[in-house]
PDB file of C-alpha atoms and ligand atoms in Angstrom:
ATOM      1  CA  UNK A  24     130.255  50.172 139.594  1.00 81.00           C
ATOM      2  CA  UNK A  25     133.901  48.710 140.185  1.00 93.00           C
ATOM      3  CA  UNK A  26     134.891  45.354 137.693  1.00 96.00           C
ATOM      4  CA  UNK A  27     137.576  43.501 138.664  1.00 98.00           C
ATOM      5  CA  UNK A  28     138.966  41.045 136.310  1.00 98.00           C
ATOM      6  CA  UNK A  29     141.070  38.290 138.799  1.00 98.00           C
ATOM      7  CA  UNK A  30     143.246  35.735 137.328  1.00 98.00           C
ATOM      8  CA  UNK A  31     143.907  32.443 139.692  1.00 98.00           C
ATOM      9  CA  UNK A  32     147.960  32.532 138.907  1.00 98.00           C
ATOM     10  CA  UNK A  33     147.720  29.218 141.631  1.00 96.00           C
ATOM     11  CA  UNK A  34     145.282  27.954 143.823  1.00 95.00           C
ATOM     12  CA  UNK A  35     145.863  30.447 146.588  1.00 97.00           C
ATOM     13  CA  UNK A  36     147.328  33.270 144.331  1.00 98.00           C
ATOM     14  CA  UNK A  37     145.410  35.766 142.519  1.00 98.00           C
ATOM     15  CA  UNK A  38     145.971  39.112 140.685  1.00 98.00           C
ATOM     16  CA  UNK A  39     143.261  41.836 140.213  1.00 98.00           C
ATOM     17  CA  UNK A  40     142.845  44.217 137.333  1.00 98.00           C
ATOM     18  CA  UNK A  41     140.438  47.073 137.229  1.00 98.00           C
ATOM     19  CA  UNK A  42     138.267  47.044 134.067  1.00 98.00           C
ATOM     20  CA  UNK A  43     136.957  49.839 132.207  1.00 98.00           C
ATOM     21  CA  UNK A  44     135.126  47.836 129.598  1.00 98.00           C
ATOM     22  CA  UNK A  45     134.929  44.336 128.246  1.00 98.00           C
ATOM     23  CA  UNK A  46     135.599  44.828 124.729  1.00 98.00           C
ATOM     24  CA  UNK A  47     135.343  41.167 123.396  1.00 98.00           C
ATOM     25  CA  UNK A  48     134.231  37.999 125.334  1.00 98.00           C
ATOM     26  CA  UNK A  49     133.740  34.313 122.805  1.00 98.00           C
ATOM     27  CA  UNK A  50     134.181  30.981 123.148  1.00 98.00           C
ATOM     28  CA  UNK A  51     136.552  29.185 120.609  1.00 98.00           C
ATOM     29  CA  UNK A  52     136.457  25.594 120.059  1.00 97.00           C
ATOM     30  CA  UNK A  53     139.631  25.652 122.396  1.00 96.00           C
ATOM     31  CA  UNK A  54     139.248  28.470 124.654  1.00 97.00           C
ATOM     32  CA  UNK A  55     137.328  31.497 126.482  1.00 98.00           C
ATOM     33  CA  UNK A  56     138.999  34.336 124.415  1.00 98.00           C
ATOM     34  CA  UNK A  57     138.391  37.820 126.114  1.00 98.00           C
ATOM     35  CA  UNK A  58     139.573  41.602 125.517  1.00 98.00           C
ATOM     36  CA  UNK A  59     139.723  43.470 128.302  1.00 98.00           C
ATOM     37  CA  UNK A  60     140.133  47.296 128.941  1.00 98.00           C
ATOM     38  CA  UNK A  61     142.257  47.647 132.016  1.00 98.00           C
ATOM     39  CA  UNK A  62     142.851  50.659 133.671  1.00 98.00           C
ATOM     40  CA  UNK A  63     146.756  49.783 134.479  1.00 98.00           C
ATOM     41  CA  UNK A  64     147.847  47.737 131.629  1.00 98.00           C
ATOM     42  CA  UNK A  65     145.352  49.108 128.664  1.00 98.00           C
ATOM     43  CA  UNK A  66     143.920  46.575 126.224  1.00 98.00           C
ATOM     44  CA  UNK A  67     144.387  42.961 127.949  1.00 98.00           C
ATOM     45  CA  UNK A  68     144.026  39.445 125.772  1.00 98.00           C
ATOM     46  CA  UNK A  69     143.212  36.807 128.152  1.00 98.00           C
ATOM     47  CA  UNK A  70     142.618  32.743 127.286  1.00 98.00           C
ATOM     48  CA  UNK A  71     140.301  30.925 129.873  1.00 97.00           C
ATOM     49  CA  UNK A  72     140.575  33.768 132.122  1.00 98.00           C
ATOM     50  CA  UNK A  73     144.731  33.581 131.917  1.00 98.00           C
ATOM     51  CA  UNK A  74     146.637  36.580 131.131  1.00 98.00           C
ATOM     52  CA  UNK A  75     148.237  36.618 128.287  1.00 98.00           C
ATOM     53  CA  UNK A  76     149.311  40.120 127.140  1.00 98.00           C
ATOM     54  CA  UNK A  77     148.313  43.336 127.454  1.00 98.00           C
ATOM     55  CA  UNK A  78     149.524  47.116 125.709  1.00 98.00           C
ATOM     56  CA  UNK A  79     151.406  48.277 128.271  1.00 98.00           C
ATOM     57  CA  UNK A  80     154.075  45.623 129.148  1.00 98.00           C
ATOM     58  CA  UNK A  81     154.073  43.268 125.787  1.00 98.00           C
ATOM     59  CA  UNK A  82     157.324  44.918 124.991  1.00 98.00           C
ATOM     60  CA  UNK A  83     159.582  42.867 127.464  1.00 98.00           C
ATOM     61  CA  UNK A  84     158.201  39.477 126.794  1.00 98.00           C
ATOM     62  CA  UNK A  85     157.743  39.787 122.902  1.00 98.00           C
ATOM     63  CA  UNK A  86     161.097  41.241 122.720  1.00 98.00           C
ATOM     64  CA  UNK A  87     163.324  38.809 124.358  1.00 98.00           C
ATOM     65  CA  UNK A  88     161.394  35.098 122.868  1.00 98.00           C
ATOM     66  CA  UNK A  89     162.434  36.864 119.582  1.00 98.00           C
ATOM     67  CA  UNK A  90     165.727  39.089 119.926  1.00 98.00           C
ATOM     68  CA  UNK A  91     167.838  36.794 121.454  1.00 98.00           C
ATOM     69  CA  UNK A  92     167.633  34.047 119.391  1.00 98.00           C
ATOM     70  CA  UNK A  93     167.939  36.016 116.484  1.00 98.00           C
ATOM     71  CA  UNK A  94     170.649  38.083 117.463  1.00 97.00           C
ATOM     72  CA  UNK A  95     172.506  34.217 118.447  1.00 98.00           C
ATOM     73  CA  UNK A  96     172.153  32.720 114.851  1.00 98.00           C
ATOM     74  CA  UNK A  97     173.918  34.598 112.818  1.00 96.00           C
ATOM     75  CA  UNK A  98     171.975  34.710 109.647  1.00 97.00           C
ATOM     76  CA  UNK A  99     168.501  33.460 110.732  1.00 98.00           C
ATOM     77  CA  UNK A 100     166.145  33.334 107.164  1.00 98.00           C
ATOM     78  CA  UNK A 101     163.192  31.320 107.886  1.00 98.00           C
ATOM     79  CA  UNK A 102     161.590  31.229 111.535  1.00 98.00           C
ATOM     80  CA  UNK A 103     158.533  29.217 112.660  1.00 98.00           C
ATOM     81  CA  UNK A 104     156.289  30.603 115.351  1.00 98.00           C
ATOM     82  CA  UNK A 105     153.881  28.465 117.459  1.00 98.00           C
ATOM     83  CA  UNK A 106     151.256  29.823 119.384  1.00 98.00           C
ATOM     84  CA  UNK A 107     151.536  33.468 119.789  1.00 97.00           C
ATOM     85  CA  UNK A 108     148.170  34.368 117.928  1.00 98.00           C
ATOM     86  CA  UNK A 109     148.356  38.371 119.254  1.00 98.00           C
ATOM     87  CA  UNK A 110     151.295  38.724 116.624  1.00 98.00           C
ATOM     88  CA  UNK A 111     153.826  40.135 119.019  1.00 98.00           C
ATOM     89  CA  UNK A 112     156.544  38.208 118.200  1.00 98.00           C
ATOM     90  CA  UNK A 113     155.927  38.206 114.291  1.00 98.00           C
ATOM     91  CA  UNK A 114     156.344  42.097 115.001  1.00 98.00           C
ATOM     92  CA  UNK A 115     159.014  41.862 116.353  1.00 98.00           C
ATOM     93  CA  UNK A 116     160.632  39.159 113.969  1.00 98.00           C
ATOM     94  CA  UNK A 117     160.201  40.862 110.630  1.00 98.00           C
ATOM     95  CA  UNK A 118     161.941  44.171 112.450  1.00 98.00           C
ATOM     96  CA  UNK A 119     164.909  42.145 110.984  1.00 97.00           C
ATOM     97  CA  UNK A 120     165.984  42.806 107.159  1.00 95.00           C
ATOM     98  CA  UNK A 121     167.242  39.416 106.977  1.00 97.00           C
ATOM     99  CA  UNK A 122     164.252  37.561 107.305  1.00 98.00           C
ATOM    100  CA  UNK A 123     163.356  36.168 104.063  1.00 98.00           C
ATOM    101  CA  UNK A 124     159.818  33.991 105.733  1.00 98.00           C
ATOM    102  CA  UNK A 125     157.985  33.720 108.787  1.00 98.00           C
ATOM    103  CA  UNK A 126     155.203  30.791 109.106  1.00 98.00           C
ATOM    104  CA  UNK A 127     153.163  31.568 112.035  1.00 98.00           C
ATOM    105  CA  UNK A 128     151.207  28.172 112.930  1.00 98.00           C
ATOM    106  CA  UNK A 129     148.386  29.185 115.503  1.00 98.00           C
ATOM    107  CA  UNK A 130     145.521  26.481 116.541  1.00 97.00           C
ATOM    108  CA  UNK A 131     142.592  29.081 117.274  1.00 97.00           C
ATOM    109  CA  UNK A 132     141.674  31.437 114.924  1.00 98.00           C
ATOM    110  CA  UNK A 133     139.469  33.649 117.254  1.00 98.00           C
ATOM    111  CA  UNK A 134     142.926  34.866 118.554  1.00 98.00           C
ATOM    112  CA  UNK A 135     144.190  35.781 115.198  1.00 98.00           C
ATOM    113  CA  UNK A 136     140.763  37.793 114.345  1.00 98.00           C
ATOM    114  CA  UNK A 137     140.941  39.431 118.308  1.00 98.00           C
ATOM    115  CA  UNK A 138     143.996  40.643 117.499  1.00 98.00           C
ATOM    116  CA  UNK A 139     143.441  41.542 114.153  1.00 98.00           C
ATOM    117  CA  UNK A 140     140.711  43.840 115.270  1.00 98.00           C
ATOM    118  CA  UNK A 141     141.436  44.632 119.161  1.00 98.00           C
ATOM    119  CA  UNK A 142     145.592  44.847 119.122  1.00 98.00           C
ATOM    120  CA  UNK A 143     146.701  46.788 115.795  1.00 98.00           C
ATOM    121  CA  UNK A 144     149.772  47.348 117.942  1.00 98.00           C
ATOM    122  CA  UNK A 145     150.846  43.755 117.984  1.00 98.00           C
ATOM    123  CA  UNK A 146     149.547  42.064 114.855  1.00 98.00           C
ATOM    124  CA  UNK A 147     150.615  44.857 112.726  1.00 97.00           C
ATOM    125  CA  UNK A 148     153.509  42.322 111.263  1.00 97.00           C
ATOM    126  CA  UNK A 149     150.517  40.101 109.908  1.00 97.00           C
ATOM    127  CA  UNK A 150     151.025  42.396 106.842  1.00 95.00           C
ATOM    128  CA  UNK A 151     154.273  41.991 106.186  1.00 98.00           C
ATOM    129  CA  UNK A 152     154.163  39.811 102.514  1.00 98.00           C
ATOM    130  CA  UNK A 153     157.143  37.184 104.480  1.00 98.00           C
ATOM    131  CA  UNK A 154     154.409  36.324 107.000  1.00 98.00           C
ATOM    132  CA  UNK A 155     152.182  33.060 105.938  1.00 98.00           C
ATOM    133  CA  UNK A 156     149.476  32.598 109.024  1.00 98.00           C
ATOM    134  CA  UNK A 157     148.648  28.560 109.555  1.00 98.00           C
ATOM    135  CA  UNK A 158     145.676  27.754 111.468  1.00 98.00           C
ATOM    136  CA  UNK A 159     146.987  24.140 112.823  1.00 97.00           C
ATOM    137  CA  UNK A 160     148.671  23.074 115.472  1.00 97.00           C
ATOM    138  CA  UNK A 161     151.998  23.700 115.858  1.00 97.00           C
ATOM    139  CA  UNK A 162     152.896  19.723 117.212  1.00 97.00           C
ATOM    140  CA  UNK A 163     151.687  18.924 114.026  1.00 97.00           C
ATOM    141  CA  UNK A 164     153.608  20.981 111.337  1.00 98.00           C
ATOM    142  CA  UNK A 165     156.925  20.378 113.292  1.00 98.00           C
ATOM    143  CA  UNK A 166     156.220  16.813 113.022  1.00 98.00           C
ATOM    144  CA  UNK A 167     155.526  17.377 109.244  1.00 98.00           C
ATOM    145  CA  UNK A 168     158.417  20.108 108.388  1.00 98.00           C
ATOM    146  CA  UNK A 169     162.017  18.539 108.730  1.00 98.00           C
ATOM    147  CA  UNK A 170     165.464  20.632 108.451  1.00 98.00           C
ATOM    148  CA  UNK A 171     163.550  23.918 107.341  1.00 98.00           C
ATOM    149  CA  UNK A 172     164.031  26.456 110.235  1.00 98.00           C
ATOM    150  CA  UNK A 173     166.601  28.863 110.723  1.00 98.00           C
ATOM    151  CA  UNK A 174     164.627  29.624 114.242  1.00 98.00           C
ATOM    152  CA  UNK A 175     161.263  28.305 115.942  1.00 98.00           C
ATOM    153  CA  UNK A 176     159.715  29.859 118.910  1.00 98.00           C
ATOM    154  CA  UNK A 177     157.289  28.678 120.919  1.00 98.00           C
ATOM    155  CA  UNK A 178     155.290  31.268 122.418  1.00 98.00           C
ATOM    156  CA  UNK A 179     152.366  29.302 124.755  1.00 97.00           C
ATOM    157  CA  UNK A 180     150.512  29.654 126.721  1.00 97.00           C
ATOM    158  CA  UNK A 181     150.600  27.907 130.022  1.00 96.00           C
ATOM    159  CA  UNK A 182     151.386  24.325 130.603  1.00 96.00           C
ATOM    160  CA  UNK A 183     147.395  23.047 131.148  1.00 93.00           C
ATOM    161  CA  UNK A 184     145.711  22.156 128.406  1.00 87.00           C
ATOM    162  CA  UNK A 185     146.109  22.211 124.815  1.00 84.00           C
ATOM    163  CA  UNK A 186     149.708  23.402 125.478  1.00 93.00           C
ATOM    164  CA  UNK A 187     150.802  20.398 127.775  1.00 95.00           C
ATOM    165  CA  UNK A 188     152.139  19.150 124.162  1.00 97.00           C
ATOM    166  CA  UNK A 189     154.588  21.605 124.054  1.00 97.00           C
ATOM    167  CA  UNK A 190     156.440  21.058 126.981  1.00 98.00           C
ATOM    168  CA  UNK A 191     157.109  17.559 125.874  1.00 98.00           C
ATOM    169  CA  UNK A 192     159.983  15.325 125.133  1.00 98.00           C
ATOM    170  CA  UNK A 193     158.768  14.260 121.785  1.00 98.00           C
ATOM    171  CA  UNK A 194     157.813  17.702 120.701  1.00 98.00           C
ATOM    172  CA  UNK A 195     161.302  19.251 121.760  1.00 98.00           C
ATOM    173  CA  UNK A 196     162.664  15.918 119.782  1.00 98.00           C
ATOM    174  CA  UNK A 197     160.669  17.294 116.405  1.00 98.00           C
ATOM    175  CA  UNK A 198     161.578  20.619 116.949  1.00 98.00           C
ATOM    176  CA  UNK A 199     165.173  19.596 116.920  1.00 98.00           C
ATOM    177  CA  UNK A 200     164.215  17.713 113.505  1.00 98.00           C
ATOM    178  CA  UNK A 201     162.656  20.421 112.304  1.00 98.00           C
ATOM    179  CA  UNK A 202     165.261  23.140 112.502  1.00 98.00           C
ATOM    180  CA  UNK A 203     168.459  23.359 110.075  1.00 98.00           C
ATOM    181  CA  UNK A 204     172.083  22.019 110.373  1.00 98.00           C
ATOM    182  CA  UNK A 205     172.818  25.473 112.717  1.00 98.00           C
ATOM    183  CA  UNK A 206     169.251  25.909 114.006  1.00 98.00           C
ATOM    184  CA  UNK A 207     167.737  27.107 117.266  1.00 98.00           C
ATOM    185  CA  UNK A 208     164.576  27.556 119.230  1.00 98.00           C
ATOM    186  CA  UNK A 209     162.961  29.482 122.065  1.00 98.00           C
ATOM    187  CA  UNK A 210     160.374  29.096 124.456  1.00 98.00           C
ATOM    188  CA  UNK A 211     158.527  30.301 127.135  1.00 98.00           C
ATOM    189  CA  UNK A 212     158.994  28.399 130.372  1.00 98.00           C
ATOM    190  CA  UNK A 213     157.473  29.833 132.779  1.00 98.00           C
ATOM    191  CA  UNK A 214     158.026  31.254 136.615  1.00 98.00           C
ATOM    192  CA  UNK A 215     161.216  30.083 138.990  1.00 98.00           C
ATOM    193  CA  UNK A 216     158.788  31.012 142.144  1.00 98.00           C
ATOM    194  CA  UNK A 217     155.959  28.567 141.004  1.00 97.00           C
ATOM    195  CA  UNK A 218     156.952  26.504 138.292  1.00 97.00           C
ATOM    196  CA  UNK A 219     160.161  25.467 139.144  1.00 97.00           C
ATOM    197  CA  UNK A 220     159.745  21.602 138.780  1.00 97.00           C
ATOM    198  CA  UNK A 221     158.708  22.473 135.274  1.00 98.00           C
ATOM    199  CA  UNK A 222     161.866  24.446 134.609  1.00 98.00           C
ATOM    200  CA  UNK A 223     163.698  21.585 135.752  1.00 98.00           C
ATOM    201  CA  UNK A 224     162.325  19.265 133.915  1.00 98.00           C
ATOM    202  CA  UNK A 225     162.069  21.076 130.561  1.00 98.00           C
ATOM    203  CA  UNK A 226     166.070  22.135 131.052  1.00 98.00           C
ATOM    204  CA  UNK A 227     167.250  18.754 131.915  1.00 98.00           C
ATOM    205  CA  UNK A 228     164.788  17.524 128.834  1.00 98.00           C
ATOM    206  CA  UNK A 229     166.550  19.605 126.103  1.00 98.00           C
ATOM    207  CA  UNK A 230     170.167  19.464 127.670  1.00 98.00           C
ATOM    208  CA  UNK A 231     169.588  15.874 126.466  1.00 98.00           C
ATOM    209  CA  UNK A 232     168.344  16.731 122.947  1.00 98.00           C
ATOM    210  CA  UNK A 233     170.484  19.690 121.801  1.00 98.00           C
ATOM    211  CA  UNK A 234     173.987  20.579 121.970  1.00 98.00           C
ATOM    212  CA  UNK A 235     173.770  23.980 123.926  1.00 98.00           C
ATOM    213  CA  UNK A 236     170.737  24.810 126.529  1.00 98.00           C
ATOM    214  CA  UNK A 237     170.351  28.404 128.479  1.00 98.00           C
ATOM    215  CA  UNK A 238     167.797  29.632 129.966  1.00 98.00           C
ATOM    216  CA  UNK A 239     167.256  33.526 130.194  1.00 98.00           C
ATOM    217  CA  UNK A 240     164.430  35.490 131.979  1.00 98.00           C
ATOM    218  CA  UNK A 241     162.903  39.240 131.705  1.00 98.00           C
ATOM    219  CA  UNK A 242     160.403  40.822 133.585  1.00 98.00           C
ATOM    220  CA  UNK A 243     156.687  40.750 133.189  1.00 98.00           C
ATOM    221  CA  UNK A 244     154.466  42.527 135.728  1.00 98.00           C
ATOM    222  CA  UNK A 245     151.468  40.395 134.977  1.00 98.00           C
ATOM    223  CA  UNK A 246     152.784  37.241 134.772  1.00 98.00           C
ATOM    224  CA  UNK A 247     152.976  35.184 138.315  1.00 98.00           C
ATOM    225  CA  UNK A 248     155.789  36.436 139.761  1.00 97.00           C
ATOM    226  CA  UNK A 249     156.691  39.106 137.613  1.00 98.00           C
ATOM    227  CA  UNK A 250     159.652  37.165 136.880  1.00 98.00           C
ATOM    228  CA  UNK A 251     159.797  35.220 133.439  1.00 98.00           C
ATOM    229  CA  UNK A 252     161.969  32.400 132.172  1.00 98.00           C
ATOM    230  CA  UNK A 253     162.459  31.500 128.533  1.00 98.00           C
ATOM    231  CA  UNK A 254     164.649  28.911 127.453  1.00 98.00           C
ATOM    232  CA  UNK A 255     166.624  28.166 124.132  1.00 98.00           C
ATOM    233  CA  UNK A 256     167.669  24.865 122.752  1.00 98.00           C
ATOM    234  CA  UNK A 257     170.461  25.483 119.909  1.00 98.00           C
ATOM    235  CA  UNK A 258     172.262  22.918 117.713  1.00 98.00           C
ATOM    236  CA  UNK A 259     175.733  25.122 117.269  1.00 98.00           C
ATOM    237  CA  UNK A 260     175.128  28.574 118.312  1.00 98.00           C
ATOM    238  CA  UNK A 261     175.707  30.112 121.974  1.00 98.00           C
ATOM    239  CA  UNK A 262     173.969  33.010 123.119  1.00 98.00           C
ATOM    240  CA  UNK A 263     176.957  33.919 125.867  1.00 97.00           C
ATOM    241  CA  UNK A 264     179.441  33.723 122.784  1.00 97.00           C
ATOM    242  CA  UNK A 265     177.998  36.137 120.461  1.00 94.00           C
ATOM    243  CA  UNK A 266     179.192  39.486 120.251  1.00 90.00           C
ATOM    244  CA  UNK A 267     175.842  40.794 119.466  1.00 90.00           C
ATOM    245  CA  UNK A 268     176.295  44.116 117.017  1.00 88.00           C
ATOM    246  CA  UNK A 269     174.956  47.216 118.394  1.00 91.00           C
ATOM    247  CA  UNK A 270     174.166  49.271 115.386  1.00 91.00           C
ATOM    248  CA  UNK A 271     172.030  46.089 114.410  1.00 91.00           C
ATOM    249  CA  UNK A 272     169.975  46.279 117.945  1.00 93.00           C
ATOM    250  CA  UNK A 273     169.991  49.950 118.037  1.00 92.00           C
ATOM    251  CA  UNK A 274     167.585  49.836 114.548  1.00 93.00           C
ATOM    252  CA  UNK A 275     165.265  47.579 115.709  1.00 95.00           C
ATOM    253  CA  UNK A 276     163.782  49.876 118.158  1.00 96.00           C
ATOM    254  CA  UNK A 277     163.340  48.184 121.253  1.00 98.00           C
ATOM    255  CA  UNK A 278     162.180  49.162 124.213  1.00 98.00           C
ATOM    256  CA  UNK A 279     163.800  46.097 127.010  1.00 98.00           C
ATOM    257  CA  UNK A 280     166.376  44.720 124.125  1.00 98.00           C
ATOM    258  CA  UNK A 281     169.969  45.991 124.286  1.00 97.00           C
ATOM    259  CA  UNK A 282     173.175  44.362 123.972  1.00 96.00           C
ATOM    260  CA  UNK A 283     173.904  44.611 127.585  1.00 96.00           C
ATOM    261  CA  UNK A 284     170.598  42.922 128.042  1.00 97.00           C
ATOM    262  CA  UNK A 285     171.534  40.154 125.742  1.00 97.00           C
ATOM    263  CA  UNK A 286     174.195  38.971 128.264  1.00 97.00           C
ATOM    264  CA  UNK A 287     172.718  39.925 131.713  1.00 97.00           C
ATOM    265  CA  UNK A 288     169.490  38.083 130.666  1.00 98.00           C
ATOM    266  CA  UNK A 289     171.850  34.951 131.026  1.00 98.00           C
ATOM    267  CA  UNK A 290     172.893  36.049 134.231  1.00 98.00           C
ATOM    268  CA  UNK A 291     170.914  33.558 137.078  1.00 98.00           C
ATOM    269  CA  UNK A 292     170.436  34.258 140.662  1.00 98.00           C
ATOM    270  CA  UNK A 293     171.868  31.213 142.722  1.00 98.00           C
ATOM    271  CA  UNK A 294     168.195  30.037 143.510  1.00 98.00           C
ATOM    272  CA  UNK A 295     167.380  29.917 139.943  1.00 98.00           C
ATOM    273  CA  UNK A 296     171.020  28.201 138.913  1.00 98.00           C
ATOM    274  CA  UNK A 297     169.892  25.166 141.306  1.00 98.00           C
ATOM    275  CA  UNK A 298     166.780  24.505 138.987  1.00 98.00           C
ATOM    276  CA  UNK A 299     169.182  23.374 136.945  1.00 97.00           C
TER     277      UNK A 299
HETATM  278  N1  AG3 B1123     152.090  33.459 126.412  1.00 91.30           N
HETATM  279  C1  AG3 B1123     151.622  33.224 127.728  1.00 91.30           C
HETATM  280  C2  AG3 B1123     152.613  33.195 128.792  1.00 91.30           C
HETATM  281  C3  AG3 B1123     152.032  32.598 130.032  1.00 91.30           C
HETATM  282  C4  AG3 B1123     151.383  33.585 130.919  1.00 91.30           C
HETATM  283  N2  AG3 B1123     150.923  32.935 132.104  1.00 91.30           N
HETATM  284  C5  AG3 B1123     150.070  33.481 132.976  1.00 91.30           C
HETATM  285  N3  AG3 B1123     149.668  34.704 132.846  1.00 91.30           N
HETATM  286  N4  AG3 B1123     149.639  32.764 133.975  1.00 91.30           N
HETATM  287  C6  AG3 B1123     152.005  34.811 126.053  1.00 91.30           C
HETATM  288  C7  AG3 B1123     151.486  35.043 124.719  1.00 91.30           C
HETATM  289  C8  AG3 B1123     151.941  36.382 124.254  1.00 91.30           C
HETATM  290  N5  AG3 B1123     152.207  36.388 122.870  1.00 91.30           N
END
């Protein structure tokens, strides 16, 4: 027998995934969390039947909501992450010797146990003694933490839901408060092909909070689109002025990450430029 795991990415837009085996299927007091067995992508985490991440192309998006905001401040020591619960972008964040503490605030804590148990691969940097895991939401402790991070990244999932808070105005305003003197943030904003009012909206909301805005994009095969926007809101630092140190990149091991990638990343197709 065939099982097909489909994922509405709009109303009248859906991708398929063959499944070998359902591995883990709950219901959290926020969400549907389910581990999937796919025969294309491997191991697949998906939140009320969303994709979130999967073994095989992780890499991209959990390298570039970390890298590039790293590699922009130039001595980044304490980093918040929101969301995120798979650990991929912890990973990836205590790859870097500087890092002196990571506080990883994630609401559900049946993501943090799926991936302790299903994903070794990504939540391996939950060991790491600079990583403190918060089960809270992350609107919350920004509100409560004022001029403590170096970096925060907001790694959500899609704008429905219990993450509608953190595409707001008033959240972007705490994370400003939040971050240092020098400070800077990342998130995800989704697709230019079908979320480009969002884009819009979330650019022209942080060009009026911080100092420097740019948005940046990789590829993800199972995200709508294949096509993936992040954007950064920084108080001082500019991603396009950095001369990002090679020797530095070349030790972290990355697999999308490079310091040619660190400026072409920047580089927007005219259809994209007019979002913003
Ligand atoms: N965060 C989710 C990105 C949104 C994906 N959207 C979708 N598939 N419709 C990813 C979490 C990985 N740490």
């Amino acid at each position: 027998m065939e099982v097909w795991f489909t994922e509405d990415q709009t109303k009248h837009l859906r991708i398929g995934c063959r499944v070998r085996e359902v591995l883990f299927s709950g219901q959290s007091p926020f969400q549907k969390v389910a581990v999937l067995d796919t025969v294309e992508f491997g191991r697949m985490l998906t939140l009320d039947n969303v994709i979130q991440t999967n073994i095989k192309d992780e890499f991209v998006y959990h390298e570039m909501i970390t890298h590039v905001g790293l590699n922009t401040h130039p001595d980044p020591k304490k980093v918040l992450v929101i969301g995120g619960g798979d650990g991929g972008a912890v990973r990836e964040i205590v790859k870097h010797k500087g890092i002196e503490k990571v506080v990883h605030v994630e609401i559900d804590q049946m993501v943090i146990d799926v991936a302790k148990k299903f994903f070794p691969e990504l939540s391996s940097g939950f060991n790491d003694p600079r990583v403190e895991i918060v089960v809270d939401d992350g609107i919350k402790h920004v509100k409560e933490n004022k001029g403590v991070y170096d970096m925060i990244i907001v790694d959500s999932t899609d704008p429905v839901g219990p993450a509608v808070g953190l595409f707001s105005e008033e959240f972007y305003r705490s994370v400003f408060e939040a971050l240092t003197g020098d400070g800077l943030f990342v998130a995800q904003t989704e697709s230019p092909f079908f979320n480009s009012e969002l884009i819009t909206r979330v650019n022209t909301t942080i060009s009026g909070i911080f100092p420097v805005t740019r948005l940046f994009w990789a590829v993800v095969p199972t995200y709508p689109g294949g096509y993936w926007t992040f954007t950064m809101g920084s108080k001082k630092h500019d991603p396009l002025a950095v001369d990002v140190d090679k020797d530095k990149i070349e030790a972290l091991g990355t697999k999308w990450y490079s310091p040619e990638v660190h400026r072409t990343a920047f580089v927007l197709q005219p259809f994209v430029k007019e979002l913003l």
